Coordinates of C-alpha atoms in Angstrom, one line a residue:
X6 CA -19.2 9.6 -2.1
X7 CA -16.9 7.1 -1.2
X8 CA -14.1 7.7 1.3
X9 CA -11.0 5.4 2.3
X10 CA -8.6 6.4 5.0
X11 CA -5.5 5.1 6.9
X12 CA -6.6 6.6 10.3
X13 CA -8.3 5.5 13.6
X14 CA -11.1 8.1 15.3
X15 CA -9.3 9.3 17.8
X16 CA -8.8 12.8 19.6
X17 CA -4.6 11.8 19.5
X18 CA -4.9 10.1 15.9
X19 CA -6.8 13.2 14.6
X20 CA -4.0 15.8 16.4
X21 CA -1.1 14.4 16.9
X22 CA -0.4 11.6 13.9
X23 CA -0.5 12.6 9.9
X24 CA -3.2 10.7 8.6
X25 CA -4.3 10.8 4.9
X26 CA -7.6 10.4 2.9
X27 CA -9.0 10.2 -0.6
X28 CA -12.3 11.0 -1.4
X29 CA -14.1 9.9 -4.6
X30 CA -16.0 12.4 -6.6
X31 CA -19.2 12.6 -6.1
X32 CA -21.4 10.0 -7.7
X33 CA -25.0 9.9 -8.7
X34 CA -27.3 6.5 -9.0
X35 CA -27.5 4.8 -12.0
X36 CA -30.7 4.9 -14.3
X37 CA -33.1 2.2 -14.1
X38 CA -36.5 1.8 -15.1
X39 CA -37.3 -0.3 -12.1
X40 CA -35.1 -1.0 -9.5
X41 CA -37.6 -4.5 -9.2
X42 CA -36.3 -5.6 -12.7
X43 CA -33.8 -8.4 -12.6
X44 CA -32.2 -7.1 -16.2
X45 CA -31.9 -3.7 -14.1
X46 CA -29.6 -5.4 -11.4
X47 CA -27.3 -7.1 -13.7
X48 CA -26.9 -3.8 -15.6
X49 CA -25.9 -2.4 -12.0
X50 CA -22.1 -3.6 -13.4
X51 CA -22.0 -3.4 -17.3
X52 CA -19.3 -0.9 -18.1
X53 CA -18.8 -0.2 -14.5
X54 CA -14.9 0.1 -13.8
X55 CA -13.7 -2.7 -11.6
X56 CA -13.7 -0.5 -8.1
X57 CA -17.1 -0.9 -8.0
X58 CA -17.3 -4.8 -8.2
X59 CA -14.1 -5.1 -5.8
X60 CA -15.6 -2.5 -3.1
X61 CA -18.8 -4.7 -3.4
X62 CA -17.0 -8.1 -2.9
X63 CA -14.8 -6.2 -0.1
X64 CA -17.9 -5.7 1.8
X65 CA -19.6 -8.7 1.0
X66 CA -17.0 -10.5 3.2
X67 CA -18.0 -8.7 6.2
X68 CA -21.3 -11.4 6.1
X69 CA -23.3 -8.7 8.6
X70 CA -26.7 -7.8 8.1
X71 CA -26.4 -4.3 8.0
X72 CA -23.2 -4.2 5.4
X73 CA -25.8 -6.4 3.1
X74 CA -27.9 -3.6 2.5
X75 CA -25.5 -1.3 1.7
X76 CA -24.3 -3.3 -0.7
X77 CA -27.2 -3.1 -2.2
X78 CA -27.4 0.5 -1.9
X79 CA -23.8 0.9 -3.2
X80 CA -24.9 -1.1 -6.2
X81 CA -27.7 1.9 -7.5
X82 CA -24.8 4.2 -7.9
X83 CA -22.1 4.8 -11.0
X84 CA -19.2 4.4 -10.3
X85 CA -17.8 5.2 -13.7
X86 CA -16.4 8.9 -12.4
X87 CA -13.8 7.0 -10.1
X88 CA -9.6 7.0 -11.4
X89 CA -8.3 4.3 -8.9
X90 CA -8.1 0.6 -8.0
X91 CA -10.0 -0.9 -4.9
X92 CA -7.1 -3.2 -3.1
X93 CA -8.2 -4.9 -0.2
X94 CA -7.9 -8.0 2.4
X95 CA -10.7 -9.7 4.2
X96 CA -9.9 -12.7 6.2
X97 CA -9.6 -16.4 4.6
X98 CA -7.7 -18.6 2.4
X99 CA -6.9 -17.7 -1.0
X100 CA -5.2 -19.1 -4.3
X101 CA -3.0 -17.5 -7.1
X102 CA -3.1 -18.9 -10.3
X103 CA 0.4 -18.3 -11.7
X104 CA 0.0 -19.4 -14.7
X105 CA -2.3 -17.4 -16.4
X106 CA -2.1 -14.1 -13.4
X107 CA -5.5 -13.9 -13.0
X108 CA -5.5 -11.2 -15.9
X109 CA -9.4 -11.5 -16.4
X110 CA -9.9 -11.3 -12.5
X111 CA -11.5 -14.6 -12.8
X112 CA -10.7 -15.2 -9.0
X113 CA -11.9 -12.9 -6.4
X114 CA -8.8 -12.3 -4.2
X115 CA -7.5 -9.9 -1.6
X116 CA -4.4 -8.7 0.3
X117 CA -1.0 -9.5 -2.0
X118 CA -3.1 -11.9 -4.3
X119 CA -5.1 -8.9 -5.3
X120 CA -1.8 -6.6 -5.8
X121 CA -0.6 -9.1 -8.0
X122 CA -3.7 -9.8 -9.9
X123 CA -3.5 -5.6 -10.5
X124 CA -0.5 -5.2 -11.5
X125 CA -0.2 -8.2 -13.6
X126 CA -3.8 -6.9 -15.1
X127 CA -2.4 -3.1 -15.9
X128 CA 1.7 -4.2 -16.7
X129 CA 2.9 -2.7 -13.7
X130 CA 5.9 -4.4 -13.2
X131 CA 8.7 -3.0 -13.3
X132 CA 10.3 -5.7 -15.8
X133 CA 7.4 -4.5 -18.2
X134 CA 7.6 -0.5 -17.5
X135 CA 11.3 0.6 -16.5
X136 CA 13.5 -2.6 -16.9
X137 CA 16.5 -0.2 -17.4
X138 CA 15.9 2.0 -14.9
X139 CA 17.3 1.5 -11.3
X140 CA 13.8 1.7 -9.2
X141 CA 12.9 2.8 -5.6
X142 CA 10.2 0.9 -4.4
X143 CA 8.6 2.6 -1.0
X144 CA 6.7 1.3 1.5
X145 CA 5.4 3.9 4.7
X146 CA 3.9 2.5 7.1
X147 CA 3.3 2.7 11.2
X148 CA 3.7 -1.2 12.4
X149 CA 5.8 -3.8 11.2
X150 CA 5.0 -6.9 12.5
X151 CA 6.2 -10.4 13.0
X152 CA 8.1 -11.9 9.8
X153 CA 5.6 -14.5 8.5
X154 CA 7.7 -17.8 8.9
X155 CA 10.3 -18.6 11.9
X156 CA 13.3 -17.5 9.5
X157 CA 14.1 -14.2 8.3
X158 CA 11.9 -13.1 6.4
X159 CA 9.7 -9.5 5.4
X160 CA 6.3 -9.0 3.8
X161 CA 8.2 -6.1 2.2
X162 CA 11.4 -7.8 1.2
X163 CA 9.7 -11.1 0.4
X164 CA 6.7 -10.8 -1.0
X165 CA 5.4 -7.4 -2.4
X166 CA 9.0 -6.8 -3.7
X167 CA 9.0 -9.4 -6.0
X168 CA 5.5 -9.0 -6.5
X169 CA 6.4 -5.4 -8.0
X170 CA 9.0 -6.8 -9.8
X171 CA 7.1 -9.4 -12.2
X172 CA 9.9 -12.3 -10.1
X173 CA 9.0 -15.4 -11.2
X174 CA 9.0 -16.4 -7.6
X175 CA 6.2 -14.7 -5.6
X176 CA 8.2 -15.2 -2.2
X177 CA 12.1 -15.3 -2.3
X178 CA 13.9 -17.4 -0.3
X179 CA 14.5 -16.8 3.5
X180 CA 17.3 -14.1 4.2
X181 CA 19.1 -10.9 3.2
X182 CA 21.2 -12.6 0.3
X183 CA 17.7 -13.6 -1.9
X184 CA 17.0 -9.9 -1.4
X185 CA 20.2 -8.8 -3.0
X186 CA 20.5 -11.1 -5.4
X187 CA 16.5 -9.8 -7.2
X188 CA 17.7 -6.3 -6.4
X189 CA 20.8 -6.9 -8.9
X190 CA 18.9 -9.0 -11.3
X191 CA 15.5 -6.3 -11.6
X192 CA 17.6 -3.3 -10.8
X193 CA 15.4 -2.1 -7.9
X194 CA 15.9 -1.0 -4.0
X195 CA 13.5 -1.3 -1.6
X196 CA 13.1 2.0 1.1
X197 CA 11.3 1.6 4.3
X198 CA 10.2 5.0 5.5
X199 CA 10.3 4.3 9.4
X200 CA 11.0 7.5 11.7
X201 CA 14.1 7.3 13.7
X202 CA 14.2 7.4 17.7
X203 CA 15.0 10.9 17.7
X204 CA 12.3 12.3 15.1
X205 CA 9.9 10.7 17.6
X206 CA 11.4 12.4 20.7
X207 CA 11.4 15.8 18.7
X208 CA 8.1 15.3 17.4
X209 CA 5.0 17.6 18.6
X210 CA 4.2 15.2 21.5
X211 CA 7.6 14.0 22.6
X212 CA 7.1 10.0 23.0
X213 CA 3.4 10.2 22.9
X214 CA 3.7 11.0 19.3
X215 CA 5.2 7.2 19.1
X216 CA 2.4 5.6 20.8
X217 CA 1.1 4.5 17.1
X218 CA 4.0 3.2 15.8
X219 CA 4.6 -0.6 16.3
X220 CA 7.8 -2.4 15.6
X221 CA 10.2 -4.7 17.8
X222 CA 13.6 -6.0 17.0
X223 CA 14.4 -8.4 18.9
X224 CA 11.5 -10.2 21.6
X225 CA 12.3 -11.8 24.9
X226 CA 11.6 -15.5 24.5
X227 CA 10.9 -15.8 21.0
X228 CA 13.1 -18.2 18.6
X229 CA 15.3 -15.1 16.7
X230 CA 12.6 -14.6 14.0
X231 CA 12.6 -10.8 15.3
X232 CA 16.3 -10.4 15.1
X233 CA 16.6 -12.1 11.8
X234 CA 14.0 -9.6 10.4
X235 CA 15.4 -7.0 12.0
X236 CA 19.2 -7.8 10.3
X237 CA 17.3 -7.6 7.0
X238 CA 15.2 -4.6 6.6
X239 CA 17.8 -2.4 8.6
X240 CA 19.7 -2.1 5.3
X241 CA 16.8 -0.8 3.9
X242 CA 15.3 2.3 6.7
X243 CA 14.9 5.9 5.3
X244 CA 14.2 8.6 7.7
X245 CA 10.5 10.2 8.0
X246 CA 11.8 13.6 7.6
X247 CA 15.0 15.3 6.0
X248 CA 17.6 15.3 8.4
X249 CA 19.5 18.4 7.1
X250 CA 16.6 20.3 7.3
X251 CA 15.8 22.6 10.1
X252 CA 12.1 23.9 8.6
X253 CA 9.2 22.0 8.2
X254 CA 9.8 20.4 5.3
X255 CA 8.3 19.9 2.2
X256 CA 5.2 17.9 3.2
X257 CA 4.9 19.9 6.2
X258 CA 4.8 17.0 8.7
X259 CA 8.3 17.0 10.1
X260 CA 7.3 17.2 13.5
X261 CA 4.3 15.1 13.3
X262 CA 4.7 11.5 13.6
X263 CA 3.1 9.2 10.5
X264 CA 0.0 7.2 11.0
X265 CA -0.7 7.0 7.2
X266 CA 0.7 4.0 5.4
X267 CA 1.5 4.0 1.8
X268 CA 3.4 2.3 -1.0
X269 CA 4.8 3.5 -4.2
X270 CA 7.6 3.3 -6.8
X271 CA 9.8 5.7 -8.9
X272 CA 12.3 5.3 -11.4
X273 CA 13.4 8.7 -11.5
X274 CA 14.6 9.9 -8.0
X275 CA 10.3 11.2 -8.1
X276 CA 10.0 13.0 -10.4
X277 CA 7.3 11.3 -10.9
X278 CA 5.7 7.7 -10.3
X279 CA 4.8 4.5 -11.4
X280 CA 1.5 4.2 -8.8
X281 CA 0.4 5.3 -5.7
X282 CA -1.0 3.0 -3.1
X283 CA -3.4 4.4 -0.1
X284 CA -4.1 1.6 2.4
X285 CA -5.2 0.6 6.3
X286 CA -2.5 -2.3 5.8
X287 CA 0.9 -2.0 7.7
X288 CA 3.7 -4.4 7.1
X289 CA 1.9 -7.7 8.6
X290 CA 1.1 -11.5 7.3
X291 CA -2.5 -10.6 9.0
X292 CA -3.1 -7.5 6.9
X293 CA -1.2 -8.5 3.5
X294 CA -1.4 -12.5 4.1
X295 CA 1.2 -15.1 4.6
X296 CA 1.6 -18.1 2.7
X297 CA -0.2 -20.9 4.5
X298 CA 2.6 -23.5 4.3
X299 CA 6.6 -22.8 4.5
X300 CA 7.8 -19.7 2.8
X301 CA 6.7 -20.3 -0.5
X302 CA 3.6 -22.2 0.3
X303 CA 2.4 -24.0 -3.3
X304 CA -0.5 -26.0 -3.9
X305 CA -0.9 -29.6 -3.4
X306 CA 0.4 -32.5 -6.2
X307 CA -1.9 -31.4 -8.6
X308 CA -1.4 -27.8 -9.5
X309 CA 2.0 -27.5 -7.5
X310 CA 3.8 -25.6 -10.5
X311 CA 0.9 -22.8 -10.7
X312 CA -1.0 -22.7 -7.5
X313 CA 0.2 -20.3 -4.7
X314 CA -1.8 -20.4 -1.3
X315 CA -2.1 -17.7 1.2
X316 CA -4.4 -16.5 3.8
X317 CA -5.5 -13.1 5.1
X318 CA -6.9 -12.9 8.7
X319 CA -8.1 -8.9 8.8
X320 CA -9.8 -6.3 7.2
X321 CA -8.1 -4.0 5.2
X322 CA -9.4 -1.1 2.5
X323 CA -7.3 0.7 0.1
X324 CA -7.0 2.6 -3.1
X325 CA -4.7 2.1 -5.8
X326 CA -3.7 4.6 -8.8
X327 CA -1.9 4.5 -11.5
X328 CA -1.5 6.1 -15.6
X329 CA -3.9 3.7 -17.2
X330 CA -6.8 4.9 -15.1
X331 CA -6.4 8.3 -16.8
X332 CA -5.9 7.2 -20.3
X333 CA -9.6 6.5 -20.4
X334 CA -11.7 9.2 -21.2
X335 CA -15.8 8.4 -21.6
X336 CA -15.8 5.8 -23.5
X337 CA -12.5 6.3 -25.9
X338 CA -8.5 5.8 -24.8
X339 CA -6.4 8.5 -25.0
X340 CA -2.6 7.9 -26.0
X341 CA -1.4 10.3 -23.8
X342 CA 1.5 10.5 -21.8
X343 CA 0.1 10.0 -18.0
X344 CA 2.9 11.4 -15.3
X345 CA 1.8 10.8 -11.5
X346 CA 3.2 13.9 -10.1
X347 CA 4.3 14.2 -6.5
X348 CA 2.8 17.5 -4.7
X349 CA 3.6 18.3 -1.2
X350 CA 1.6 20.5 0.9
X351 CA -1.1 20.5 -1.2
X352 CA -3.9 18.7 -3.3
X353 CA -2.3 21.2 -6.9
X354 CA 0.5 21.0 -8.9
X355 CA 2.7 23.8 -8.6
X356 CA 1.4 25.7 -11.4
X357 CA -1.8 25.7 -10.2
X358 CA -3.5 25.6 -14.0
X359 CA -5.8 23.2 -12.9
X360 CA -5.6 19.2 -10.7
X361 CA -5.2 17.8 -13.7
X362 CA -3.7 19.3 -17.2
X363 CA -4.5 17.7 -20.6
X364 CA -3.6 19.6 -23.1
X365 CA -5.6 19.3 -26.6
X366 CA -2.3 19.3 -28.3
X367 CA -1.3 16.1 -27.4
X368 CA 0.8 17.0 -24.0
X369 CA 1.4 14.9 -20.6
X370 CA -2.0 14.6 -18.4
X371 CA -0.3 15.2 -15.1
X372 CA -2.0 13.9 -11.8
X373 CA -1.1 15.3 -8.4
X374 CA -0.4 12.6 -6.2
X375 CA 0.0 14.1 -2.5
X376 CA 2.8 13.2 -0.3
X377 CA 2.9 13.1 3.5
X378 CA 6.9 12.6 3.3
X379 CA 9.5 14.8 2.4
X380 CA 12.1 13.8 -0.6
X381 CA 15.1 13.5 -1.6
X382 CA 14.5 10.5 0.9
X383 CA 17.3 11.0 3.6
X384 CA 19.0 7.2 4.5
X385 CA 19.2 6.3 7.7
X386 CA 23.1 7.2 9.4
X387 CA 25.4 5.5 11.7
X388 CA 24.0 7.4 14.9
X389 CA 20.3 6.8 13.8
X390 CA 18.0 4.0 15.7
X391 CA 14.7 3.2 14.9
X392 CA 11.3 4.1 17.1
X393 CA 10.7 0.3 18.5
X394 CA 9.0 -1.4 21.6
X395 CA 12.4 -1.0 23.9
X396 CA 12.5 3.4 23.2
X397 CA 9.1 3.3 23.7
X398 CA 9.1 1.9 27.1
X399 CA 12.4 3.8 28.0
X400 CA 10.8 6.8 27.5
X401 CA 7.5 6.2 29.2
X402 CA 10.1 5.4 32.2
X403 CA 12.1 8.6 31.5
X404 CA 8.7 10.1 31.8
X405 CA 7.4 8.7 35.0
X406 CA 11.4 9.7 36.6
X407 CA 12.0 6.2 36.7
X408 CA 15.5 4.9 35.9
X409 CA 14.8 1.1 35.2
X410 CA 12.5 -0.8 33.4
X411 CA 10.5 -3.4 35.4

């Protein structure tokens, strides 16, 4: 069984943060004749679905003795049973071919090379799926980092936006007025789900429950690349939690701060979704990758027009889904409607007929996609703040009954 989570093993991760986990179902080893027989090993991948052959090259990167072998022991299984994508980043440099995508995943490539490689593959663009259809895209996550250049620019805003969008530009231009400019041309917002100051304070451990949660507008010494950041993606914060609420919620986690980072899309206010993303990678040019020269780092003389280079510098592990992954059924494509249904507080639809419903007569196949946040998504006010470095250390001092920061 496979398992990827967004959590660290800790007592206060475990309690005190909402973490979130898929599980695959169970799979069984593959039959071969001899596991000795070199035909054997290469049918290891025929008509194996392309998780299997990312997780592989995912832990191939690793280069450790002990992850060798369990490659090789992940290799005797079938990993046919499995509806998601395997997204990942492993440190070092990387290329994008832009003119051809990388439909055929001829290039093995992580972080945002391998989300646009994926959604390139499976038409999930938004210019290809809901083109006249204002979409949300979401991104949930518990550290935003640095921007990656000295300038004012997000791996949300920047990069993956476009990204999603099928731009012809894999990294707009520095600044808020790029942003704007590809939301009114592609007819999308982005929503950062960041909580607020007071959600934090409220929250089931007071300020310890924001002991997870990395961001920093502006930095003491540093050349305004914080602030710059900060002036863009502050149009774009959405509360953890409904703010008119006084219960729980729908998803249950009001008062418990997120850990879990995730990224999605909706054209219709969710009632359902385009795809689902599950991942370890917050909003950093370490997790995602960061082009390695200038903002829109291209390749040298002779590929500048189609080249894009990048580089990754951590591990990440993450699972994508989306409808296409459940239009295949055995070995024959449905034509089914797929709808990738929102649940909250639970793993069921609402109607509890069964995970997923496909009804011989030709009806939706609906997926339950859990959420740990609550919608309608709840925009940030005039009064609201967001949970950065300077509350954090204002209310460890609060804390200690100091009243200045040293």
């Amino acid at each position: 069984m496979s398992t990827i989570h967004s959590m660290n093993l800790t007592e206060m991760d475990y309690h005190g943060q909402t973490q979130m986990c898929w599980i695959s179902p169970r799979l069984h080893q593959l039959k071969l004749k001899s596991l000795n027989d070199e035909k054997n090993t290469e049918n290891q991948f025929i008509n194996q679905p392309d998780f299997k052959i990312d997780f592989i090259n995912y832990l191939k990167k690793y280069k450790k003795i002990e992850i060798d072998q369990l490659v090789q022991d992940v290799s005797m299984y079938d990993f046919t049973p499995i509806k998601a994508e395997f997204l990942s980043s492993a440190p070092g440099n990387y290329e994008i071919n832009l003119e051809n995508n990388n439909i055929n995943n001829k290039e093995i490539l992580f972080g945002y090379g391998k989300l646009y490689q994926l959604f390139h593959k499976h038409k999930l663009t938004i210019d290809r799926v809901n083109s006249n259809k204002k979409t949300k895209f979401v991104a949930q996550v518990s550290s935003i980092a640095a921007p990656f250049d000295s300038n004012s620019s997000n791996i949300f805003t920047h990069i993956l936006n476009p990204i999603m969008v099928d731009n012809k530009e894999i990294v707009l231009q520095p600044g808020l007025k790029s942003v704007h400019d590809a939301m009114l041309t592609h007819q999308y917002e982005p929503v950062l789900i960041w909580p607020t100051v007071d959600e934090v304070m409220n929250a089931m451990f007071g300020y310890l429950s924001g002991f997870a949660l990395f961001f920093q507008k502006e930095r003491k010494f540093n050349n305004f690349s914080y602030k710059n950041q900060y002036e863009v993606i502050k149009n774009f914060f959405y509360r953890w939690s409904s703010k008119n609420k006084n219960d729980l919620g729908l998803a249950g986690r009001k008062f418990v701060s997120p850990h879990v980072k995730t990224y999605t899309s909706t054209s219709n206010e969710f009632e359902n979704v385009n795809w689902f993303l599950l991942t370890s990678a917050n909003l950093s040019k370490f997790a995602w990758g960061g082009p390695t020269r200038g903002y829109g780092s291209k390749g040298d003389a002779r590929d500048k027009n189609t080249i894009h280079k990048y580089e990754i510098k951590s591990f990440e592990a993450g699972i994508l889904i989306h409808p296409e992954l459940y239009k295949i059924e055995g070995e024959k494509e449905t034509n089914s409607v797929v709808e990738l249904v929102p649940v909250f507080g639970s793993d069921e639809l609402e109607d509890n007929f069964n995970n997923i419903i496909n009804d011989i007569k030709g009806e939706a196949i609906r997926v339950p996609i859990r959420f740990p946040y609550d919608i309608p998504l709840t925009k940030y006010s005039q009064g609201d703040e967001p949970w950065d470095a300077v509350a954090k250390e204002k209310a460890i001092a609060n804390a200690n009954g100091s009243t200045s920061l040293s």
